[in-house]
Amino acid sequence: MKKFFIATLAAVLMLSTTTVCAAQELPDDLTVMQALSQRKTSRNFVDSDLSEAQLLKILWAANGINRPDGKRVNPAALGVYSVEVYAVTREGIYRYDEVANKLNLIAAGDYRMSTTTGQAFVGKAAVNLVYVETPDAWLNSKHRVPSREHQLAFANIAVGSMIQSVALAAQSEGLGNCVRGSINRDEFAKLAKLSTDKTILLAQSVGKTA
Ligand SMILES: Cc1cc2nc3c(=O)[nH]c(=O)nc-3n(C[C@H](O)[C@H](O)[C@H](O)COP(=O)(O)O)c2cc1C
């Protein structure tokens, strides 16, 4: 009986030690400096979906709110957030709702290739983000509304920050990313039902890589 008790105790101890070791083997979150040192463009995507939580983390990095006053992860000139983010997955085209931190479906279906002029890897990336400038954002501004040229310049600068935040978030999730200026703008605008005053600025593919 005593022998049986000792053997059982040893087995339990071994099991708990194994569990602890397995937990310790999981990669820790990357520090920002580690993520920066590993930042790169990837194009070797595998056609594999992200979990909803992972997808929302990426979108939050792109355009999420990080303070109670509604200000965001990425800065914007005069605090006017004039860039909307669309997410194109195997399931459909969605508009990211920053306030609710959720995706609103615009069109069901696999339209990932509509976000490129022909780069085949885009059709495999789990999500293709499309950054779109919307001049409507200036309508409620407390500040003097800048010229259209300056509005677009500010939006492009904001997108520069957004793509880098997404790159770092993707890196820390073990995902690859590719920023893309080459977009089938006419086709995507039609599918996403964009009004004609909106400007497609940039796209970014994110997903698991080989
Ligand atoms: C504004 C911009 C547009 C880009 N457009 C494309 C593109 O259309 N297709 C693509 O494969 N890569 C594109 N890239 C990725 C660059 O080719 C890549 O960043 C560059 O070769 C440097 O490589 P690295 O990101 O690994 O350092 C773009 C990058 C930027 C910043």
PDB file of C-alpha atoms and ligand atoms in Angstrom:
ATOM      1  CA  MET A   1       0.000   0.000   0.000  1.00  0.00           C
ATOM      2  CA  LYS A   2       2.854   2.312   0.988  1.00  0.00           C
ATOM      3  CA  LYS A   3       4.659   1.431  -2.291  1.00  0.00           C
ATOM      4  CA  PHE A   4       1.469   2.182  -4.274  1.00  0.00           C
ATOM      5  CA  PHE A   5       1.079   5.557  -2.524  1.00  0.00           C
ATOM      6  CA  ILE A   6       4.695   6.561  -3.287  1.00  0.00           C
ATOM      7  CA  ALA A   7       4.353   5.482  -6.951  1.00  0.00           C
ATOM      8  CA  THR A   8       1.120   7.481  -7.319  1.00  0.00           C
ATOM      9  CA  LEU A   9       2.701  10.541  -5.687  1.00  0.00           C
ATOM     10  CA  ALA A  10       5.716  10.264  -8.017  1.00  0.00           C
ATOM     11  CA  ALA A  11       3.418  10.004 -11.061  1.00  0.00           C
ATOM     12  CA  VAL A  12       1.426  13.065  -9.963  1.00  0.00           C
ATOM     13  CA  LEU A  13       4.645  15.032  -9.372  1.00  0.00           C
ATOM     14  CA  MET A  14       6.020  14.008 -12.789  1.00  0.00           C
ATOM     15  CA  LEU A  15       2.767  15.019 -14.465  1.00  0.00           C
ATOM     16  CA  SER A  16       2.672  18.435 -12.792  1.00  0.00           C
ATOM     17  CA  THR A  17       6.361  19.036 -13.616  1.00  0.00           C
ATOM     18  CA  THR A  18       5.660  18.145 -17.281  1.00  0.00           C
ATOM     19  CA  THR A  19       2.689  20.548 -17.344  1.00  0.00           C
ATOM     20  CA  VAL A  20       4.794  23.374 -15.913  1.00  0.00           C
ATOM     21  CA  CYS A  21       7.614  22.683 -18.425  1.00  0.00           C
ATOM     22  CA  ALA A  22       5.141  22.607 -21.333  1.00  0.00           C
ATOM     23  CA  ALA A  23       3.704  25.953 -20.234  1.00  0.00           C
ATOM     24  CA  GLN A  24       7.209  27.420 -19.979  1.00  0.00           C
ATOM     25  CA  GLU A  25       8.001  26.271 -23.525  1.00  0.00           C
ATOM     26  CA  LEU A  26       5.253  28.471 -25.003  1.00  0.00           C
ATOM     27  CA  PRO A  27       6.794  31.620 -26.519  1.00  0.00           C
ATOM     28  CA  ASP A  28       6.364  34.699 -24.359  1.00  0.00           C
ATOM     29  CA  ASP A  29       4.939  37.856 -25.942  1.00  0.00           C
ATOM     30  CA  LEU A  30       7.645  39.631 -27.904  1.00  0.00           C
ATOM     31  CA  THR A  31       8.922  42.915 -26.572  1.00  0.00           C
ATOM     32  CA  VAL A  32       8.497  45.844 -28.963  1.00  0.00           C
ATOM     33  CA  MET A  33      12.264  45.866 -29.546  1.00  0.00           C
ATOM     34  CA  GLN A  34      12.227  42.134 -30.418  1.00  0.00           C
ATOM     35  CA  ALA A  35       9.277  42.625 -32.773  1.00  0.00           C
ATOM     36  CA  LEU A  36      11.092  45.525 -34.453  1.00  0.00           C
ATOM     37  CA  SER A  37      14.268  43.503 -34.884  1.00  0.00           C
ATOM     38  CA  GLN A  38      12.227  40.737 -36.588  1.00  0.00           C
ATOM     39  CA  ARG A  39      10.023  42.995 -38.773  1.00  0.00           C
ATOM     40  CA  LYS A  40      10.037  42.005 -42.429  1.00  0.00           C
ATOM     41  CA  THR A  41       7.738  41.522 -45.412  1.00  0.00           C
ATOM     42  CA  SER A  42       6.380  37.983 -45.906  1.00  0.00           C
ATOM     43  CA  ARG A  43       4.718  36.680 -49.045  1.00  0.00           C
ATOM     44  CA  ASN A  44       4.726  32.928 -48.328  1.00  0.00           C
ATOM     45  CA  PHE A  45       1.212  32.793 -46.836  1.00  0.00           C
ATOM     46  CA  VAL A  46      -0.637  29.535 -46.262  1.00  0.00           C
ATOM     47  CA  ASP A  47      -4.396  29.463 -46.780  1.00  0.00           C
ATOM     48  CA  SER A  48      -5.383  29.130 -43.140  1.00  0.00           C
ATOM     49  CA  ASP A  49      -7.913  31.246 -41.246  1.00  0.00           C
ATOM     50  CA  LEU A  50      -7.165  33.201 -38.079  1.00  0.00           C
ATOM     51  CA  SER A  51      -9.268  32.859 -34.950  1.00  0.00           C
ATOM     52  CA  GLU A  52     -11.758  35.689 -34.430  1.00  0.00           C
ATOM     53  CA  ALA A  53      -9.725  36.866 -31.425  1.00  0.00           C
ATOM     54  CA  GLN A  54      -6.535  37.020 -33.533  1.00  0.00           C
ATOM     55  CA  LEU A  55      -8.347  38.868 -36.319  1.00  0.00           C
ATOM     56  CA  LEU A  56      -9.700  41.456 -33.871  1.00  0.00           C
ATOM     57  CA  LYS A  57      -6.235  41.926 -32.327  1.00  0.00           C
ATOM     58  CA  ILE A  58      -4.863  42.783 -35.781  1.00  0.00           C
ATOM     59  CA  LEU A  59      -7.729  45.194 -36.466  1.00  0.00           C
ATOM     60  CA  TRP A  60      -7.387  46.791 -33.062  1.00  0.00           C
ATOM     61  CA  ALA A  61      -3.691  47.412 -33.815  1.00  0.00           C
ATOM     62  CA  ALA A  62      -4.741  48.978 -37.130  1.00  0.00           C
ATOM     63  CA  ASN A  63      -7.445  51.347 -35.931  1.00  0.00           C
ATOM     64  CA  GLY A  64      -8.533  50.440 -32.403  1.00  0.00           C
ATOM     65  CA  ILE A  65      -9.389  52.739 -29.510  1.00  0.00           C
ATOM     66  CA  ASN A  66      -6.952  52.557 -26.595  1.00  0.00           C
ATOM     67  CA  ARG A  67      -8.231  55.272 -24.213  1.00  0.00           C
ATOM     68  CA  PRO A  68     -11.545  56.102 -22.530  1.00  0.00           C
ATOM     69  CA  ASP A  69     -11.762  59.419 -24.432  1.00  0.00           C
ATOM     70  CA  GLY A  70     -11.998  57.498 -27.716  1.00  0.00           C
ATOM     71  CA  LYS A  71      -8.485  58.247 -28.938  1.00  0.00           C
ATOM     72  CA  ARG A  72      -6.746  55.495 -30.848  1.00  0.00           C
ATOM     73  CA  VAL A  73      -3.690  53.244 -30.975  1.00  0.00           C
ATOM     74  CA  ASN A  74      -2.354  55.279 -33.910  1.00  0.00           C
ATOM     75  CA  PRO A  75      -2.103  59.080 -34.035  1.00  0.00           C
ATOM     76  CA  ALA A  76      -4.039  61.298 -36.453  1.00  0.00           C
ATOM     77  CA  ALA A  77      -3.464  64.955 -37.392  1.00  0.00           C
ATOM     78  CA  LEU A  78      -5.724  67.259 -35.329  1.00  0.00           C
ATOM     79  CA  GLY A  79      -7.243  64.121 -33.771  1.00  0.00           C
ATOM     80  CA  VAL A  80      -9.355  63.576 -36.882  1.00  0.00           C
ATOM     81  CA  TYR A  81      -9.442  59.868 -37.700  1.00  0.00           C
ATOM     82  CA  SER A  82     -10.032  59.926 -41.439  1.00  0.00           C
ATOM     83  CA  VAL A  83      -8.904  56.373 -42.266  1.00  0.00           C
ATOM     84  CA  GLU A  84     -11.348  53.460 -42.226  1.00  0.00           C
ATOM     85  CA  VAL A  85     -10.178  49.863 -42.243  1.00  0.00           C
ATOM     86  CA  TYR A  86     -11.793  47.088 -44.278  1.00  0.00           C
ATOM     87  CA  ALA A  87     -10.982  43.412 -43.702  1.00  0.00           C
ATOM     88  CA  VAL A  88     -11.194  40.943 -46.574  1.00  0.00           C
ATOM     89  CA  THR A  89     -11.187  37.292 -45.525  1.00  0.00           C
ATOM     90  CA  ARG A  90     -12.274  33.970 -47.011  1.00  0.00           C
ATOM     91  CA  GLU A  91     -15.728  34.734 -45.571  1.00  0.00           C
ATOM     92  CA  GLY A  92     -16.302  38.215 -46.932  1.00  0.00           C
ATOM     93  CA  ILE A  93     -15.593  41.932 -46.969  1.00  0.00           C
ATOM     94  CA  TYR A  94     -16.087  43.640 -43.609  1.00  0.00           C
ATOM     95  CA  ARG A  95     -15.820  47.178 -42.277  1.00  0.00           C
ATOM     96  CA  TYR A  96     -14.045  47.389 -38.904  1.00  0.00           C
ATOM     97  CA  ASP A  97     -16.188  49.167 -36.310  1.00  0.00           C
ATOM     98  CA  GLU A  98     -13.603  50.758 -34.014  1.00  0.00           C
ATOM     99  CA  VAL A  99     -16.063  51.701 -31.277  1.00  0.00           C
ATOM    100  CA  ALA A 100     -17.602  48.249 -30.895  1.00  0.00           C
ATOM    101  CA  ASN A 101     -14.316  46.491 -31.847  1.00  0.00           C
ATOM    102  CA  LYS A 102     -16.167  44.227 -34.240  1.00  0.00           C
ATOM    103  CA  LEU A 103     -16.518  43.506 -37.937  1.00  0.00           C
ATOM    104  CA  ASN A 104     -19.613  44.428 -39.946  1.00  0.00           C
ATOM    105  CA  LEU A 105     -20.245  42.347 -43.045  1.00  0.00           C
ATOM    106  CA  ILE A 106     -20.553  44.236 -46.347  1.00  0.00           C
ATOM    107  CA  ALA A 107     -20.391  41.386 -48.873  1.00  0.00           C
ATOM    108  CA  ALA A 108     -20.259  37.628 -48.264  1.00  0.00           C
ATOM    109  CA  GLY A 109     -17.817  35.552 -50.348  1.00  0.00           C
ATOM    110  CA  ASP A 110     -14.106  35.144 -50.922  1.00  0.00           C
ATOM    111  CA  TYR A 111     -13.015  38.454 -52.483  1.00  0.00           C
ATOM    112  CA  ARG A 112      -9.414  38.445 -51.262  1.00  0.00           C
ATOM    113  CA  MET A 113      -8.048  38.663 -54.835  1.00  0.00           C
ATOM    114  CA  SER A 114     -10.050  41.859 -55.423  1.00  0.00           C
ATOM    115  CA  THR A 115      -7.515  43.630 -53.215  1.00  0.00           C
ATOM    116  CA  THR A 116      -4.612  43.018 -55.619  1.00  0.00           C
ATOM    117  CA  THR A 117      -3.734  43.604 -59.243  1.00  0.00           C
ATOM    118  CA  GLY A 118      -2.537  39.997 -59.474  1.00  0.00           C
ATOM    119  CA  GLN A 119      -0.143  38.962 -56.688  1.00  0.00           C
ATOM    120  CA  ALA A 120      -1.236  35.348 -56.081  1.00  0.00           C
ATOM    121  CA  PHE A 121      -0.196  35.180 -52.418  1.00  0.00           C
ATOM    122  CA  VAL A 122      -2.965  37.677 -51.564  1.00  0.00           C
ATOM    123  CA  GLY A 123      -5.581  34.973 -52.185  1.00  0.00           C
ATOM    124  CA  LYS A 124      -4.001  32.867 -49.440  1.00  0.00           C
ATOM    125  CA  ALA A 125      -3.465  35.504 -46.745  1.00  0.00           C
ATOM    126  CA  ALA A 126      -6.010  35.033 -43.953  1.00  0.00           C
ATOM    127  CA  VAL A 127      -6.914  38.715 -44.004  1.00  0.00           C
ATOM    128  CA  ASN A 128      -6.216  41.588 -46.350  1.00  0.00           C
ATOM    129  CA  LEU A 129      -6.690  44.963 -44.706  1.00  0.00           C
ATOM    130  CA  VAL A 130      -7.625  47.873 -46.938  1.00  0.00           C
ATOM    131  CA  TYR A 131      -7.016  51.404 -45.640  1.00  0.00           C
ATOM    132  CA  VAL A 132      -9.508  53.929 -47.018  1.00  0.00           C
ATOM    133  CA  GLU A 133      -9.515  57.699 -46.556  1.00  0.00           C
ATOM    134  CA  THR A 134     -12.903  59.284 -45.863  1.00  0.00           C
ATOM    135  CA  PRO A 135     -13.222  63.077 -46.134  1.00  0.00           C
ATOM    136  CA  ASP A 136     -16.464  62.935 -44.079  1.00  0.00           C
ATOM    137  CA  ALA A 137     -14.316  62.624 -40.957  1.00  0.00           C
ATOM    138  CA  TRP A 138     -13.547  66.349 -41.242  1.00  0.00           C
ATOM    139  CA  LEU A 139     -17.205  67.389 -41.119  1.00  0.00           C
ATOM    140  CA  ASN A 140     -17.339  67.401 -37.313  1.00  0.00           C
ATOM    141  CA  SER A 141     -13.843  68.820 -36.787  1.00  0.00           C
ATOM    142  CA  LYS A 142     -13.482  71.666 -34.261  1.00  0.00           C
ATOM    143  CA  HIS A 143     -10.469  72.849 -36.248  1.00  0.00           C
ATOM    144  CA  ARG A 144     -10.186  74.726 -39.502  1.00  0.00           C
ATOM    145  CA  VAL A 145     -10.591  72.102 -42.214  1.00  0.00           C
ATOM    146  CA  PRO A 146      -7.295  71.640 -44.108  1.00  0.00           C
ATOM    147  CA  SER A 147      -7.106  71.637 -47.899  1.00  0.00           C
ATOM    148  CA  ARG A 148      -7.942  68.378 -49.654  1.00  0.00           C
ATOM    149  CA  GLU A 149      -4.244  67.956 -50.422  1.00  0.00           C
ATOM    150  CA  HIS A 150      -3.376  68.221 -46.737  1.00  0.00           C
ATOM    151  CA  GLN A 151      -6.229  65.906 -45.728  1.00  0.00           C
ATOM    152  CA  LEU A 152      -4.802  63.220 -48.011  1.00  0.00           C
ATOM    153  CA  ALA A 153      -1.254  63.831 -46.803  1.00  0.00           C
ATOM    154  CA  PHE A 154      -2.411  63.477 -43.159  1.00  0.00           C
ATOM    155  CA  ALA A 155      -4.279  60.264 -43.998  1.00  0.00           C
ATOM    156  CA  ASN A 156      -1.237  58.772 -45.724  1.00  0.00           C
ATOM    157  CA  ILE A 157       0.929  59.606 -42.715  1.00  0.00           C
ATOM    158  CA  ALA A 158      -1.644  57.997 -40.387  1.00  0.00           C
ATOM    159  CA  VAL A 159      -1.632  54.860 -42.551  1.00  0.00           C
ATOM    160  CA  GLY A 160       2.154  54.685 -42.170  1.00  0.00           C
ATOM    161  CA  SER A 161       1.649  54.368 -38.426  1.00  0.00           C
ATOM    162  CA  MET A 162      -1.220  51.896 -38.822  1.00  0.00           C
ATOM    163  CA  ILE A 163       0.714  49.486 -41.044  1.00  0.00           C
ATOM    164  CA  GLN A 164       3.652  49.474 -38.654  1.00  0.00           C
ATOM    165  CA  SER A 165       1.399  48.763 -35.646  1.00  0.00           C
ATOM    166  CA  VAL A 166      -0.175  45.887 -37.593  1.00  0.00           C
ATOM    167  CA  ALA A 167       3.268  44.602 -38.572  1.00  0.00           C
ATOM    168  CA  LEU A 168       4.331  44.519 -34.907  1.00  0.00           C
ATOM    169  CA  ALA A 169       1.048  42.945 -33.752  1.00  0.00           C
ATOM    170  CA  ALA A 170       1.335  40.315 -36.501  1.00  0.00           C
ATOM    171  CA  GLN A 171       4.952  39.610 -35.524  1.00  0.00           C
ATOM    172  CA  SER A 172       3.967  39.119 -31.887  1.00  0.00           C
ATOM    173  CA  GLU A 173       1.212  36.679 -32.969  1.00  0.00           C
ATOM    174  CA  GLY A 174       3.712  34.722 -35.106  1.00  0.00           C
ATOM    175  CA  LEU A 175       2.028  35.924 -38.325  1.00  0.00           C
ATOM    176  CA  GLY A 176       3.504  37.384 -41.503  1.00  0.00           C
ATOM    177  CA  ASN A 177       2.472  40.622 -43.199  1.00  0.00           C
ATOM    178  CA  CYS A 178       2.927  42.408 -46.517  1.00  0.00           C
ATOM    179  CA  VAL A 179       2.076  46.065 -47.126  1.00  0.00           C
ATOM    180  CA  ARG A 180       0.685  46.574 -50.641  1.00  0.00           C
ATOM    181  CA  GLY A 181       0.182  49.609 -52.813  1.00  0.00           C
ATOM    182  CA  SER A 182      -0.769  47.454 -55.754  1.00  0.00           C
ATOM    183  CA  ILE A 183      -4.576  47.126 -55.383  1.00  0.00           C
ATOM    184  CA  ASN A 184      -7.411  46.666 -57.872  1.00  0.00           C
ATOM    185  CA  ARG A 185      -9.007  49.899 -56.683  1.00  0.00           C
ATOM    186  CA  ASP A 186     -11.985  49.945 -59.053  1.00  0.00           C
ATOM    187  CA  GLU A 187     -13.030  46.377 -58.272  1.00  0.00           C
ATOM    188  CA  PHE A 188     -12.575  46.689 -54.513  1.00  0.00           C
ATOM    189  CA  ALA A 189     -14.427  50.030 -54.385  1.00  0.00           C
ATOM    190  CA  LYS A 190     -17.374  48.439 -56.177  1.00  0.00           C
ATOM    191  CA  LEU A 191     -17.462  45.303 -54.007  1.00  0.00           C
ATOM    192  CA  ALA A 192     -17.046  47.245 -50.746  1.00  0.00           C
ATOM    193  CA  LYS A 193     -19.723  49.740 -51.909  1.00  0.00           C
ATOM    194  CA  LEU A 194     -17.401  52.697 -51.283  1.00  0.00           C
ATOM    195  CA  SER A 195     -18.832  56.116 -52.046  1.00  0.00           C
ATOM    196  CA  THR A 196     -16.922  57.981 -54.760  1.00  0.00           C
ATOM    197  CA  ASP A 197     -15.455  60.555 -52.350  1.00  0.00           C
ATOM    198  CA  LYS A 198     -13.409  57.848 -50.586  1.00  0.00           C
ATOM    199  CA  THR A 199      -9.788  57.084 -51.547  1.00  0.00           C
ATOM    200  CA  ILE A 200      -8.165  53.658 -51.250  1.00  0.00           C
ATOM    201  CA  LEU A 201      -4.691  54.318 -49.867  1.00  0.00           C
ATOM    202  CA  LEU A 202      -2.999  51.023 -49.107  1.00  0.00           C
ATOM    203  CA  ALA A 203      -3.569  47.316 -48.391  1.00  0.00           C
ATOM    204  CA  GLN A 204      -1.818  44.902 -46.027  1.00  0.00           C
ATOM    205  CA  SER A 205      -1.971  41.117 -46.118  1.00  0.00           C
ATOM    206  CA  VAL A 206      -1.683  39.306 -42.773  1.00  0.00           C
ATOM    207  CA  GLY A 207      -1.703  35.594 -42.060  1.00  0.00           C
ATOM    208  CA  LYS A 208       0.067  32.379 -41.245  1.00  0.00           C
ATOM    209  CA  THR A 209       3.145  31.670 -43.335  1.00  0.00           C
ATOM    210  CA  ALA A 210       4.900  28.490 -44.480  1.00  0.00           C
TER     211      ALA A 210
HETATM  212  C1  LIG B   1       3.907  51.956 -49.587  1.00  0.00           C
HETATM  213  C2  LIG B   1       4.355  50.528 -49.828  1.00  0.00           C
HETATM  214  C3  LIG B   1       3.821  49.821 -50.890  1.00  0.00           C
HETATM  215  C4  LIG B   1       4.201  48.497 -51.100  1.00  0.00           C
HETATM  216  N1  LIG B   1       3.594  47.799 -52.104  1.00  0.00           N
HETATM  217  C5  LIG B   1       3.859  46.488 -52.261  1.00  0.00           C
HETATM  218  C6  LIG B   1       3.117  45.706 -53.202  1.00  0.00           C
HETATM  219  O1  LIG B   1       2.214  46.182 -53.882  1.00  0.00           O
HETATM  220  N2  LIG B   1       3.410  44.390 -53.285  1.00  0.00           N
HETATM  221  C7  LIG B   1       4.381  43.787 -52.526  1.00  0.00           C
HETATM  222  O2  LIG B   1       4.587  42.591 -52.682  1.00  0.00           O
HETATM  223  N3  LIG B   1       5.115  44.501 -51.637  1.00  0.00           N
HETATM  224  C8  LIG B   1       4.859  45.830 -51.466  1.00  0.00           C
HETATM  225  N4  LIG B   1       5.524  46.561 -50.493  1.00  0.00           N
HETATM  226  C9  LIG B   1       6.526  45.893 -49.643  1.00  0.00           C
HETATM  227  C10 LIG B   1       7.956  46.299 -50.039  1.00  0.00           C
HETATM  228  O3  LIG B   1       8.277  45.684 -51.279  1.00  0.00           O
HETATM  229  C11 LIG B   1       8.939  45.863 -48.933  1.00  0.00           C
HETATM  230  O4  LIG B   1       8.625  46.561 -47.739  1.00  0.00           O
HETATM  231  C12 LIG B   1      10.378  46.168 -49.342  1.00  0.00           C
HETATM  232  O5  LIG B   1      10.785  45.304 -50.385  1.00  0.00           O
HETATM  233  C13 LIG B   1      11.368  46.031 -48.187  1.00  0.00           C
HETATM  234  O6  LIG B   1      11.326  44.717 -47.641  1.00  0.00           O
HETATM  235  P1  LIG B   1      11.035  44.472 -46.073  1.00  0.00           P
HETATM  236  O7  LIG B   1       9.664  45.011 -45.759  1.00  0.00           O
HETATM  237  O8  LIG B   1      11.135  42.973 -45.891  1.00  0.00           O
HETATM  238  O9  LIG B   1      12.073  45.213 -45.311  1.00  0.00           O
HETATM  239  C14 LIG B   1       5.169  47.874 -50.263  1.00  0.00           C
HETATM  240  C15 LIG B   1       5.694  48.603 -49.192  1.00  0.00           C
HETATM  241  C16 LIG B   1       5.285  49.902 -48.955  1.00  0.00           C
HETATM  242  C17 LIG B   1       5.829  50.638 -47.753  1.00  0.00           C
END
